[in-house]
Amino acid sequence: MARKKQIPELRHLDHILVSETAIKRRVTALAEQINRAYRGKDLTVIAIVNGAIIFTADLLRQLRSPLRLDCIRAASYHAGTHASGKPVVIDNLKLDIAGHDVLLVDDILDTGNTLSAVRELLLAKGAATVRTCVLLDKKARRVVPFDAEYVGFEIPNEFVVGYGLDFNERYRNIPCIGVLKPKFYSGRL
Ligand code: 5GP
Ligand code: MG
């Protein structure tokens, strides 16, 4: 078989934290867990974009429940530029979620600010249940208590890119999760 052409920006990585193969295996296992939990039920999946796009796309193709998909946007600011550190959730949902079982999907659970704010919003809109699925969990960074029902990998307190996660909007297309070489983080707050 011909070797896959590598993405040149892979060279910007200092090290890989989660390989492409490990991600694939884990996404399949998560999907199986979710399939068991929602067997016989309809599902509304809400992805927090842009970060969750690739994870959601891979996960969704392995879910068996009849489902609807919508996206929500949340912008978080670092403490240095925004005193509270609270995320701004842009409520642009098109679907009516009142009375529906919602699966909220995000790339990474960090301080917990984003997911707890989005979860509150969905419950306020009348969602019957809201469960959360994240690919990555940085438990050590939690500021507000938040546990996701479905977690791909617990990772150490390092800023990661790839598989949808960006640094300054780059590196989302890298197929694994990795940590950039320090020189590529220059300019980060
Ligand atoms: P939280 O509100 O839990 O602090 O942050 C969640 C959001 O912060 C994630 O959806 C993601 O956009 C961003 N984030 C947190 N940690 C990382 C990281 O290590 N890498 C990248 N690229 N984004 C992160
Ligand atoms: Mg995000």
mmCIF file of C-alpha atoms and ligand atoms in Angstrom:
data_model
loop_
_atom_site.group_PDB
_atom_site.id
_atom_site.type_symbol
_atom_site.label_atom_id
_atom_site.label_comp_id
_atom_site.label_asym_id
_atom_site.label_seq_id
_atom_site.Cartn_x
_atom_site.Cartn_y
_atom_site.Cartn_z
ATOM 1 C CA MET A 1 0.000 0.000 0.000
ATOM 2 C CA ALA A 2 1.242 3.486 -0.816
ATOM 3 C CA ARG A 3 2.443 5.441 2.202
ATOM 4 C CA LYS A 4 0.122 8.215 3.260
ATOM 5 C CA LYS A 5 1.473 11.697 2.541
ATOM 6 C CA GLN A 6 2.247 13.404 5.856
ATOM 7 C CA ILE A 7 0.986 16.863 6.730
ATOM 8 C CA PRO A 8 4.059 19.156 6.830
ATOM 9 C CA GLU A 9 2.859 20.861 10.028
ATOM 10 C CA LEU A 10 3.284 17.539 11.881
ATOM 11 C CA ARG A 11 6.889 18.712 12.136
ATOM 12 C CA HIS A 12 5.713 21.527 14.419
ATOM 13 C CA LEU A 13 4.846 18.974 17.090
ATOM 14 C CA ASP A 14 7.225 18.473 19.969
ATOM 15 C CA HIS A 15 5.549 15.183 20.817
ATOM 16 C CA ILE A 16 2.405 13.209 20.099
ATOM 17 C CA LEU A 17 0.102 12.642 23.056
ATOM 18 C CA VAL A 18 -2.589 10.533 21.362
ATOM 19 C CA SER A 19 -1.949 8.754 18.073
ATOM 20 C CA GLU A 20 -4.366 8.573 15.160
ATOM 21 C CA THR A 21 -4.836 4.840 15.780
ATOM 22 C CA ALA A 22 -5.558 5.345 19.469
ATOM 23 C CA ILE A 23 -8.137 8.032 18.629
ATOM 24 C CA LYS A 24 -9.879 5.737 16.133
ATOM 25 C CA ARG A 25 -10.108 2.885 18.644
ATOM 26 C CA ARG A 26 -11.337 5.115 21.427
ATOM 27 C CA VAL A 27 -13.970 6.848 19.270
ATOM 28 C CA THR A 28 -15.368 3.421 18.367
ATOM 29 C CA ALA A 29 -15.492 2.420 22.044
ATOM 30 C CA LEU A 30 -17.205 5.697 22.985
ATOM 31 C CA ALA A 31 -19.763 5.212 20.217
ATOM 32 C CA GLU A 32 -20.522 1.712 21.518
ATOM 33 C CA GLN A 33 -21.055 3.102 25.022
ATOM 34 C CA ILE A 34 -23.373 5.800 23.676
ATOM 35 C CA ASN A 35 -25.239 3.293 21.490
ATOM 36 C CA ARG A 36 -25.919 1.145 24.545
ATOM 37 C CA ALA A 37 -27.080 4.111 26.611
ATOM 38 C CA TYR A 38 -29.474 5.457 23.973
ATOM 39 C CA ARG A 39 -30.746 2.199 22.504
ATOM 40 C CA GLY A 40 -34.356 2.679 21.345
ATOM 41 C CA LYS A 41 -34.187 6.433 21.834
ATOM 42 C CA ASP A 42 -33.896 9.392 19.495
ATOM 43 C CA LEU A 43 -30.941 11.655 20.064
ATOM 44 C CA THR A 44 -30.133 15.324 19.505
ATOM 45 C CA VAL A 45 -26.393 15.853 19.161
ATOM 46 C CA ILE A 46 -25.085 19.355 19.770
ATOM 47 C CA ALA A 47 -21.467 20.003 18.834
ATOM 48 C CA ILE A 48 -19.502 22.948 20.147
ATOM 49 C CA VAL A 49 -17.786 24.303 17.060
ATOM 50 C CA ASN A 50 -15.218 24.701 15.672
ATOM 51 C CA GLY A 51 -13.166 22.448 17.950
ATOM 52 C CA ALA A 52 -15.577 19.498 18.062
ATOM 53 C CA ILE A 53 -16.150 19.266 14.296
ATOM 54 C CA ILE A 54 -13.785 16.409 13.502
ATOM 55 C CA PHE A 55 -14.515 14.390 16.642
ATOM 56 C CA THR A 56 -18.259 14.798 16.090
ATOM 57 C CA ALA A 57 -18.016 13.771 12.434
ATOM 58 C CA ASP A 58 -16.173 10.558 13.326
ATOM 59 C CA LEU A 59 -18.371 9.762 16.317
ATOM 60 C CA LEU A 60 -21.667 10.383 14.523
ATOM 61 C CA ARG A 61 -20.946 7.876 11.778
ATOM 62 C CA GLN A 62 -20.810 5.169 14.432
ATOM 63 C CA LEU A 63 -23.997 6.101 16.285
ATOM 64 C CA ARG A 64 -27.058 4.008 15.546
ATOM 65 C CA SER A 65 -29.914 6.005 17.128
ATOM 66 C CA PRO A 66 -32.033 8.178 14.855
ATOM 67 C CA LEU A 67 -30.459 11.559 15.466
ATOM 68 C CA ARG A 68 -30.501 15.246 14.677
ATOM 69 C CA LEU A 69 -27.396 17.445 14.656
ATOM 70 C CA ASP A 70 -26.999 21.085 15.563
ATOM 71 C CA CYS A 71 -23.997 23.227 16.468
ATOM 72 C CA ILE A 72 -23.361 25.908 19.018
ATOM 73 C CA ARG A 73 -20.495 28.374 19.280
ATOM 74 C CA ALA A 74 -18.714 29.356 22.460
ATOM 75 C CA ALA A 75 -15.810 31.744 22.755
ATOM 76 C CA SER A 76 -13.712 31.679 25.891
ATOM 77 C CA TYR A 77 -11.306 34.402 26.819
ATOM 78 C CA HIS A 78 -8.162 34.021 28.842
ATOM 79 C CA ALA A 79 -8.123 35.634 32.251
ATOM 80 C CA GLY A 80 -5.743 38.322 30.964
ATOM 81 C CA THR A 81 -8.209 39.678 28.439
ATOM 82 C CA HIS A 82 -11.467 39.005 30.224
ATOM 83 C CA ALA A 83 -11.735 39.396 33.977
ATOM 84 C CA SER A 84 -14.242 36.623 34.627
ATOM 85 C CA GLY A 85 -12.830 34.018 32.231
ATOM 86 C CA LYS A 86 -16.447 33.103 31.523
ATOM 87 C CA PRO A 87 -17.258 31.954 27.994
ATOM 88 C CA VAL A 88 -19.621 33.763 25.679
ATOM 89 C CA VAL A 89 -22.124 31.234 24.346
ATOM 90 C CA ILE A 90 -23.662 32.235 21.045
ATOM 91 C CA ASP A 91 -27.111 30.724 21.019
ATOM 92 C CA ASN A 92 -27.676 30.067 17.341
ATOM 93 C CA LEU A 93 -29.392 26.698 17.710
ATOM 94 C CA LYS A 94 -31.868 25.927 14.951
ATOM 95 C CA LEU A 95 -33.439 22.854 16.550
ATOM 96 C CA ASP A 96 -36.107 22.887 19.213
ATOM 97 C CA ILE A 97 -34.628 20.785 21.998
ATOM 98 C CA ALA A 98 -37.478 21.007 24.519
ATOM 99 C CA GLY A 99 -38.255 17.501 25.777
ATOM 100 C CA HIS A 100 -35.371 15.944 23.821
ATOM 101 C CA ASP A 101 -32.376 13.877 24.949
ATOM 102 C CA VAL A 102 -29.283 15.917 24.131
ATOM 103 C CA LEU A 103 -25.738 14.673 23.722
ATOM 104 C CA LEU A 104 -23.359 17.607 23.973
ATOM 105 C CA VAL A 105 -20.034 17.027 22.198
ATOM 106 C CA ASP A 106 -16.834 18.998 22.696
ATOM 107 C CA ASP A 107 -13.177 18.517 21.910
ATOM 108 C CA ILE A 108 -11.779 19.119 25.367
ATOM 109 C CA LEU A 109 -12.954 19.678 28.917
ATOM 110 C CA ASP A 110 -10.562 22.127 30.536
ATOM 111 C CA THR A 111 -11.721 24.593 33.221
ATOM 112 C CA GLY A 112 -15.289 23.376 32.735
ATOM 113 C CA ASN A 113 -16.575 26.926 32.158
ATOM 114 C CA THR A 114 -17.720 26.305 28.574
ATOM 115 C CA LEU A 115 -19.508 23.019 29.098
ATOM 116 C CA SER A 116 -21.246 24.095 32.282
ATOM 117 C CA ALA A 117 -22.477 27.301 30.581
ATOM 118 C CA VAL A 118 -23.715 25.435 27.488
ATOM 119 C CA ARG A 119 -25.309 22.721 29.623
ATOM 120 C CA GLU A 120 -27.208 25.358 31.627
ATOM 121 C CA LEU A 121 -28.434 26.948 28.416
ATOM 122 C CA LEU A 122 -29.695 23.629 27.033
ATOM 123 C CA LEU A 123 -31.485 22.773 30.262
ATOM 124 C CA ALA A 124 -33.021 26.272 30.314
ATOM 125 C CA LYS A 125 -34.347 25.559 26.816
ATOM 126 C CA GLY A 126 -36.125 22.520 28.210
ATOM 127 C CA ALA A 127 -33.870 19.615 27.170
ATOM 128 C CA ALA A 128 -35.140 16.453 28.884
ATOM 129 C CA THR A 129 -31.594 15.192 29.510
ATOM 130 C CA VAL A 130 -28.145 16.538 28.706
ATOM 131 C CA ARG A 131 -25.134 14.217 28.694
ATOM 132 C CA THR A 132 -21.666 15.272 27.639
ATOM 133 C CA CYS A 133 -19.072 13.560 25.485
ATOM 134 C CA VAL A 134 -15.533 14.948 25.205
ATOM 135 C CA LEU A 135 -12.520 13.519 23.466
ATOM 136 C CA LEU A 136 -10.072 14.933 26.007
ATOM 137 C CA ASP A 137 -10.273 15.800 29.690
ATOM 138 C CA LYS A 138 -7.689 17.935 31.512
ATOM 139 C CA LYS A 139 -8.968 17.210 35.026
ATOM 140 C CA ALA A 140 -6.182 19.156 36.731
ATOM 141 C CA ARG A 141 -7.405 22.410 35.172
ATOM 142 C CA ARG A 142 -10.981 22.331 36.469
ATOM 143 C CA VAL A 143 -12.283 25.625 37.880
ATOM 144 C CA VAL A 144 -15.973 24.741 38.051
ATOM 145 C CA PRO A 145 -16.996 21.198 38.986
ATOM 146 C CA PHE A 146 -17.956 19.318 35.831
ATOM 147 C CA ASP A 147 -17.864 15.653 34.894
ATOM 148 C CA ALA A 148 -18.509 14.399 31.382
ATOM 149 C CA GLU A 149 -20.399 11.107 31.034
ATOM 150 C CA TYR A 150 -18.241 10.000 28.093
ATOM 151 C CA VAL A 151 -14.508 10.790 28.055
ATOM 152 C CA GLY A 152 -12.031 9.686 25.409
ATOM 153 C CA PHE A 153 -8.722 10.355 27.145
ATOM 154 C CA GLU A 154 -7.584 12.045 30.321
ATOM 155 C CA ILE A 155 -4.528 14.109 29.461
ATOM 156 C CA PRO A 156 -2.000 16.098 31.499
ATOM 157 C CA ASN A 157 -2.061 19.866 31.780
ATOM 158 C CA GLU A 158 -0.520 20.691 28.400
ATOM 159 C CA PHE A 159 -1.903 22.815 25.557
ATOM 160 C CA VAL A 160 -2.669 20.412 22.727
ATOM 161 C CA VAL A 161 -3.512 20.725 19.036
ATOM 162 C CA GLY A 162 -4.784 18.457 16.283
ATOM 163 C CA TYR A 163 -7.947 16.476 15.472
ATOM 164 C CA GLY A 164 -9.995 19.682 15.491
ATOM 165 C CA LEU A 165 -8.078 21.534 18.193
ATOM 166 C CA ASP A 166 -6.283 24.658 17.052
ATOM 167 C CA PHE A 167 -3.632 27.115 18.014
ATOM 168 C CA ASN A 168 -4.507 30.464 16.411
ATOM 169 C CA GLU A 169 -6.833 28.557 14.030
ATOM 170 C CA ARG A 170 -4.032 26.296 12.754
ATOM 171 C CA TYR A 171 -3.351 22.574 13.173
ATOM 172 C CA ARG A 172 -7.010 21.426 13.219
ATOM 173 C CA ASN A 173 -6.257 19.076 10.301
ATOM 174 C CA ILE A 174 -3.513 17.130 12.072
ATOM 175 C CA PRO A 175 -4.907 13.589 12.545
ATOM 176 C CA CYS A 176 -3.402 13.013 16.020
ATOM 177 C CA ILE A 177 -3.278 15.022 19.255
ATOM 178 C CA GLY A 178 0.054 16.604 20.098
ATOM 179 C CA VAL A 179 1.960 19.337 21.856
ATOM 180 C CA LEU A 180 3.632 22.024 19.760
ATOM 181 C CA LYS A 181 7.314 22.854 19.973
ATOM 182 C CA PRO A 182 7.637 25.923 22.222
ATOM 183 C CA LYS A 183 8.747 28.207 19.364
ATOM 184 C CA PHE A 184 5.375 27.731 17.632
ATOM 185 C CA TYR A 185 3.469 28.927 20.695
ATOM 186 C CA SER A 186 5.031 32.398 20.607
ATOM 187 C CA GLY A 187 2.294 34.982 20.855
ATOM 188 C CA ARG A 188 0.090 32.803 23.025
ATOM 189 C CA LEU A 189 -1.334 34.592 26.088
HETATM 190 P P1 5GP B 1 -13.037 25.406 29.237
HETATM 191 O O1 5GP B 1 -14.207 26.329 29.175
HETATM 192 O O2 5GP B 1 -13.357 24.005 29.712
HETATM 193 O O3 5GP B 1 -11.882 26.004 29.980
HETATM 194 O O4 5GP B 1 -12.420 25.351 27.803
HETATM 195 C C1 5GP B 1 -12.896 24.629 26.801
HETATM 196 C C2 5GP B 1 -12.380 25.170 25.506
HETATM 197 O O5 5GP B 1 -11.062 25.766 25.625
HETATM 198 C C3 5GP B 1 -12.237 24.021 24.571
HETATM 199 O O6 5GP B 1 -13.443 23.785 23.892
HETATM 200 C C4 5GP B 1 -11.124 24.493 23.672
HETATM 201 O O7 5GP B 1 -11.655 25.295 22.655
HETATM 202 C C5 5GP B 1 -10.250 25.368 24.553
HETATM 203 N N1 5GP B 1 -9.098 24.604 25.074
HETATM 204 C C6 5GP B 1 -8.888 24.187 26.324
HETATM 205 N N2 5GP B 1 -7.733 23.488 26.424
HETATM 206 C C7 5GP B 1 -7.206 23.457 25.192
HETATM 207 C C8 5GP B 1 -6.019 22.869 24.626
HETATM 208 O O8 5GP B 1 -5.190 22.219 25.277
HETATM 209 N N3 5GP B 1 -5.852 23.056 23.297
HETATM 210 C C9 5GP B 1 -6.701 23.753 22.508
HETATM 211 N N4 5GP B 1 -6.420 23.864 21.222
HETATM 212 N N5 5GP B 1 -7.837 24.311 22.993
HETATM 213 C C10 5GP B 1 -8.077 24.164 24.324
HETATM 214 MG MG MG B 2 -13.817 24.574 21.927
#
